[in-house]
Short mmCIF file of C-alpha atoms in Angstrom, two decimals:
data_model
loop_
_atom_site.label_atom_id
_atom_site.label_comp_id
_atom_site.label_asym_id
_atom_site.label_seq_id
_atom_site.Cartn_x
_atom_site.Cartn_y
_atom_site.Cartn_z
CA MET N 1 39.29 -67.19 25.86
CA ALA N 2 39.27 -63.50 26.43
CA SER N 3 37.56 -61.46 23.77
CA PRO N 4 39.75 -59.02 21.88
CA ARG N 5 39.70 -55.53 23.24
CA ARG N 6 38.27 -52.78 21.10
CA ARG N 7 40.24 -49.62 21.25
CA ILE N 8 38.15 -46.50 20.99
CA TYR N 9 39.84 -43.38 19.78
CA GLY N 10 38.39 -40.09 20.77
CA ARG N 11 39.07 -36.74 22.22
CA ALA N 12 38.28 -35.78 25.72
CA LEU N 13 35.53 -33.20 26.01
CA GLN N 14 36.84 -29.85 27.03
CA PRO N 15 34.76 -27.51 29.13
CA SER N 16 33.11 -24.92 26.91
CA SER N 17 33.96 -21.31 27.31
CA SER N 18 31.53 -19.09 29.10
CA LYS N 19 30.95 -17.17 25.84
CA THR N 20 29.79 -20.34 24.05
CA LEU N 21 27.51 -21.32 26.91
CA LYS N 22 25.90 -17.90 26.93
CA SER N 23 25.21 -18.02 23.18
CA GLN N 24 23.45 -21.39 23.27
CA PRO N 25 20.16 -20.15 24.78
CA HIS N 26 19.93 -17.48 22.05
CA ILE N 27 20.49 -20.08 19.32
CA LEU N 28 17.89 -22.36 20.88
CA SER N 29 15.33 -19.59 21.17
CA LEU N 30 15.93 -18.65 17.51
CA PHE N 31 15.13 -22.16 16.33
CA LEU N 32 11.99 -22.17 18.46
CA TRP N 33 10.78 -18.89 16.96
CA ILE N 34 11.29 -19.81 13.29
CA PRO N 35 8.36 -22.31 13.07
CA LEU N 36 6.13 -19.87 14.94
CA LEU N 37 7.05 -17.08 12.54
CA PHE N 38 6.10 -19.15 9.50
CA LEU N 39 2.86 -20.16 11.22
CA LEU N 40 1.89 -16.54 11.76
CA MET N 41 2.80 -15.62 8.19
CA GLY N 42 0.51 -18.36 6.95
CA LEU N 43 -2.49 -16.69 8.56
CA GLU N 44 -2.41 -13.90 5.98
CA ALA N 45 -2.78 -14.14 2.23
CA SER N 46 -1.86 -11.15 0.10
CA HIS N 47 -0.75 -10.18 -3.39
CA SER N 48 2.90 -9.19 -3.47
CA THR N 49 2.34 -6.57 -6.19
CA PRO N 50 -0.24 -3.83 -5.53
CA THR N 51 -2.83 -3.11 -8.20
CA VAL N 52 -2.09 0.29 -9.75
CA VAL N 53 -5.15 2.53 -10.11
CA ARG N 54 -5.22 5.97 -11.73
CA GLY N 55 -7.65 8.82 -11.19
CA LEU N 56 -8.08 12.45 -12.23
CA LEU N 57 -8.08 15.29 -9.74
CA GLY N 58 -11.71 16.02 -8.80
CA GLY N 59 -12.92 12.82 -10.46
CA SER N 60 -13.65 9.34 -9.14
CA VAL N 61 -11.88 5.99 -9.04
CA ILE N 62 -12.75 2.39 -8.18
CA LEU N 63 -10.55 0.05 -6.14
CA PRO N 64 -11.84 -3.31 -7.42
CA LEU N 65 -12.23 -6.44 -5.31
CA ASN N 66 -12.66 -9.80 -7.02
CA ILE N 67 -14.76 -11.53 -4.39
CA SER N 68 -16.70 -14.65 -5.27
CA VAL N 69 -20.45 -14.57 -4.74
CA ASP N 70 -20.16 -17.78 -2.71
CA MET N 71 -17.66 -16.24 -0.29
CA GLU N 72 -19.22 -15.49 3.09
CA ILE N 73 -17.75 -12.18 4.22
CA GLU N 74 -17.66 -11.30 7.90
CA HIS N 75 -16.24 -7.80 7.40
CA ILE N 76 -13.79 -5.82 5.24
CA ALA N 77 -11.47 -3.17 6.66
CA TRP N 78 -10.25 -0.53 4.21
CA ASN N 79 -7.08 1.41 5.04
CA ASP N 80 -5.96 4.59 3.30
CA PRO N 81 -2.39 5.95 2.99
CA GLN N 82 -2.39 7.24 6.58
CA ASN N 83 -4.90 5.34 8.71
CA ALA N 84 -8.12 3.32 8.80
CA LEU N 85 -10.62 4.44 6.18
CA ALA N 86 -13.80 2.42 6.60
CA LEU N 87 -15.23 -0.82 7.98
CA VAL N 88 -17.67 -2.71 5.77
CA THR N 89 -20.05 -5.35 7.12
CA PRO N 90 -22.51 -7.10 4.76
CA ARG N 91 -26.11 -5.93 5.09
CA SER N 92 -25.04 -3.13 7.42
CA ASP N 93 -24.13 0.53 7.14
CA ILE N 94 -20.55 1.48 6.29
CA ILE N 95 -18.60 2.77 9.28
CA ILE N 96 -16.36 5.60 8.06
CA MET N 97 -13.27 5.89 10.25
CA ASP N 98 -11.66 8.85 8.45
CA ARG N 99 -14.03 11.84 8.31
CA SER N 100 -12.22 13.32 5.30
CA TYR N 101 -13.92 10.60 3.21
CA GLN N 102 -17.41 11.43 4.49
CA GLY N 103 -19.74 11.64 1.50
CA ARG N 104 -16.95 10.67 -0.91
CA ILE N 105 -16.90 6.86 -0.75
CA ASN N 106 -19.33 4.16 -1.84
CA ILE N 107 -19.25 0.36 -1.60
CA PHE N 108 -20.59 -1.81 -4.42
CA THR N 109 -22.83 -4.49 -2.93
CA GLN N 110 -22.00 -6.98 -5.70
CA ASN N 111 -18.29 -7.35 -4.87
CA ASN N 112 -17.58 -4.81 -2.06
CA SER N 113 -15.32 -2.72 -4.32
CA LEU N 114 -14.57 0.79 -3.05
CA SER N 115 -15.37 3.96 -4.99
CA ILE N 116 -13.74 7.28 -4.05
CA ASN N 117 -15.24 10.50 -5.43
CA LYS N 118 -14.00 14.11 -5.58
CA LEU N 119 -10.37 13.00 -5.62
CA THR N 120 -7.77 15.28 -4.04
CA TRP N 121 -3.96 15.20 -4.07
CA LYS N 122 -4.04 13.80 -0.54
CA ASP N 123 -5.81 10.67 -1.80
CA ALA N 124 -2.70 9.52 -3.68
CA GLY N 125 -0.85 6.56 -2.20
CA SER N 126 -1.34 2.99 -1.02
CA TYR N 127 -4.60 1.36 0.04
CA LYS N 128 -5.31 -2.03 1.55
CA ALA N 129 -8.47 -4.09 1.92
CA GLN N 130 -8.35 -6.68 4.72
CA ILE N 131 -11.00 -9.30 3.99
CA ASN N 132 -12.18 -11.63 6.76
CA GLN N 133 -14.42 -14.58 5.96
CA LYS N 134 -16.76 -16.44 8.25
CA ASN N 135 -15.36 -19.67 9.73
CA SER N 136 -11.85 -18.84 8.52
CA GLU N 137 -8.71 -17.75 10.35
CA VAL N 138 -7.08 -16.42 7.18
CA THR N 139 -7.19 -12.68 6.39
CA ILE N 140 -7.00 -11.90 2.68
CA ASN N 141 -5.13 -8.68 1.86
CA GLU N 142 -5.77 -6.80 -1.38
CA GLU N 143 -3.35 -3.91 -1.96
CA PHE N 144 -3.69 -0.94 -4.32
CA PHE N 145 -1.64 2.09 -5.27
CA LEU N 146 -3.51 5.19 -6.41
CA HIS N 147 -1.94 7.78 -8.72
CA ILE N 148 -3.66 11.16 -9.03
CA TYR N 149 -3.36 13.10 -12.29
CA GLY N 150 -4.17 16.73 -13.02
CA GLU N 151 -4.22 18.71 -16.24
CA PHE N 152 -3.42 22.41 -16.45
CA GLN N 153 -3.63 24.58 -19.55
CA GLY N 154 -2.76 28.24 -19.74
CA ALA N 155 0.00 30.75 -19.28
CA SER N 156 1.60 29.80 -15.99
CA VAL N 157 1.43 28.05 -12.67
CA ASP N 158 2.99 30.44 -10.21
CA PHE N 159 2.88 28.41 -7.02
CA GLY N 160 0.92 25.79 -5.15
CA LEU N 161 0.78 24.12 -1.76
CA LEU N 162 0.61 20.35 -1.95
CA PHE N 163 -0.05 17.85 0.85
CA LEU N 164 1.08 14.26 0.36
CA LYS N 165 1.06 11.64 3.11
CA GLY N 166 0.80 14.29 5.79
CA ARG N 167 3.75 16.31 4.47
CA ALA N 168 3.55 19.73 2.86
CA PHE N 169 5.46 20.63 -0.31
CA PHE N 170 5.70 24.22 -1.54
CA LEU N 171 5.91 24.40 -5.31
CA SER N 172 7.27 27.50 -7.00
CA LEU N 173 6.83 26.90 -10.71
CA SER N 174 6.59 29.11 -13.78
CA LEU N 175 5.88 28.19 -17.40
CA GLN N 176 6.43 31.67 -18.77
CA GLU N 177 9.74 30.63 -20.33
CA PHE N 178 7.87 28.16 -22.52
CA LEU N 179 5.50 30.76 -23.81
CA SER N 180 6.02 32.62 -27.04
CA LEU N 181 3.87 34.11 -29.76
CA GLY N 182 1.74 31.54 -31.54
CA GLN N 183 2.39 28.76 -29.02
CA ARG N 184 0.24 27.14 -26.37
CA GLU N 185 1.51 25.01 -23.50
CA SER N 186 -0.29 22.09 -21.93
CA SER N 187 1.17 20.46 -18.84
CA HIS N 188 0.19 17.04 -17.54
CA TRP N 189 0.98 16.46 -13.88
CA SER N 190 1.01 13.19 -11.97
CA PHE N 191 1.50 12.86 -8.24
CA SER N 192 2.41 10.00 -5.93
CA PRO N 193 3.52 10.16 -2.29
CA ASN N 194 7.22 10.39 -3.12
CA SER N 195 7.38 11.96 -6.57
CA ILE N 196 5.98 14.69 -8.79
CA ASN N 197 6.06 14.29 -12.58
CA ILE N 198 5.35 17.15 -14.99
CA ASP N 199 5.05 16.61 -18.75
CA VAL N 200 4.97 19.90 -20.69
CA LYS N 201 3.89 19.87 -24.34
CA SER N 202 4.14 22.82 -26.70
CA GLU N 203 2.05 23.05 -29.85
CA LYS N 204 2.43 25.61 -32.63
CA GLN N 205 -0.75 27.52 -33.34
CA PRO N 206 -1.43 29.32 -36.63
CA ILE N 207 -1.10 33.10 -36.41
#
């Protein structure tokens, strides 16, 4: 007895267009790159939000690192807003990469935090500490953002030349319009790489 025939319904395969065939290698290469991309991203650990630090013009500031005493550090690379700042190796001298920081930076041996002295307007901006441990392939990134503040008291600020992130800004400012008999003006300035904020306060003085 002959077995019943099974009828298979289907559609004949049509030859793909040349456009589809050309796009397939690109799609394949994309899927091959995605796992590799995530693998490379996993080799770095960083905080998504930078720590905001504030300092006064001419003063000092500390960029703190919370490093455990048990952590074996191979080296720490500090980067300033424009380029490499310094390379820190435990029990060795600090290698200063940017000469503008010569004599202005110190490293705390307890936790490798960075101290910057004699702050200038050019110091404002982002900083990053790249921490490499012994026997580890993961680089820990600590990011900071430094705001520089300055206080001016007196009759006027006529002009100033300001350098931020390698760019020069010419300021032509006057506070004479705020001055009158029996008043004193105090302006509080804050600078960051992309903005300038000026807060002017006027106080009545007894005549």
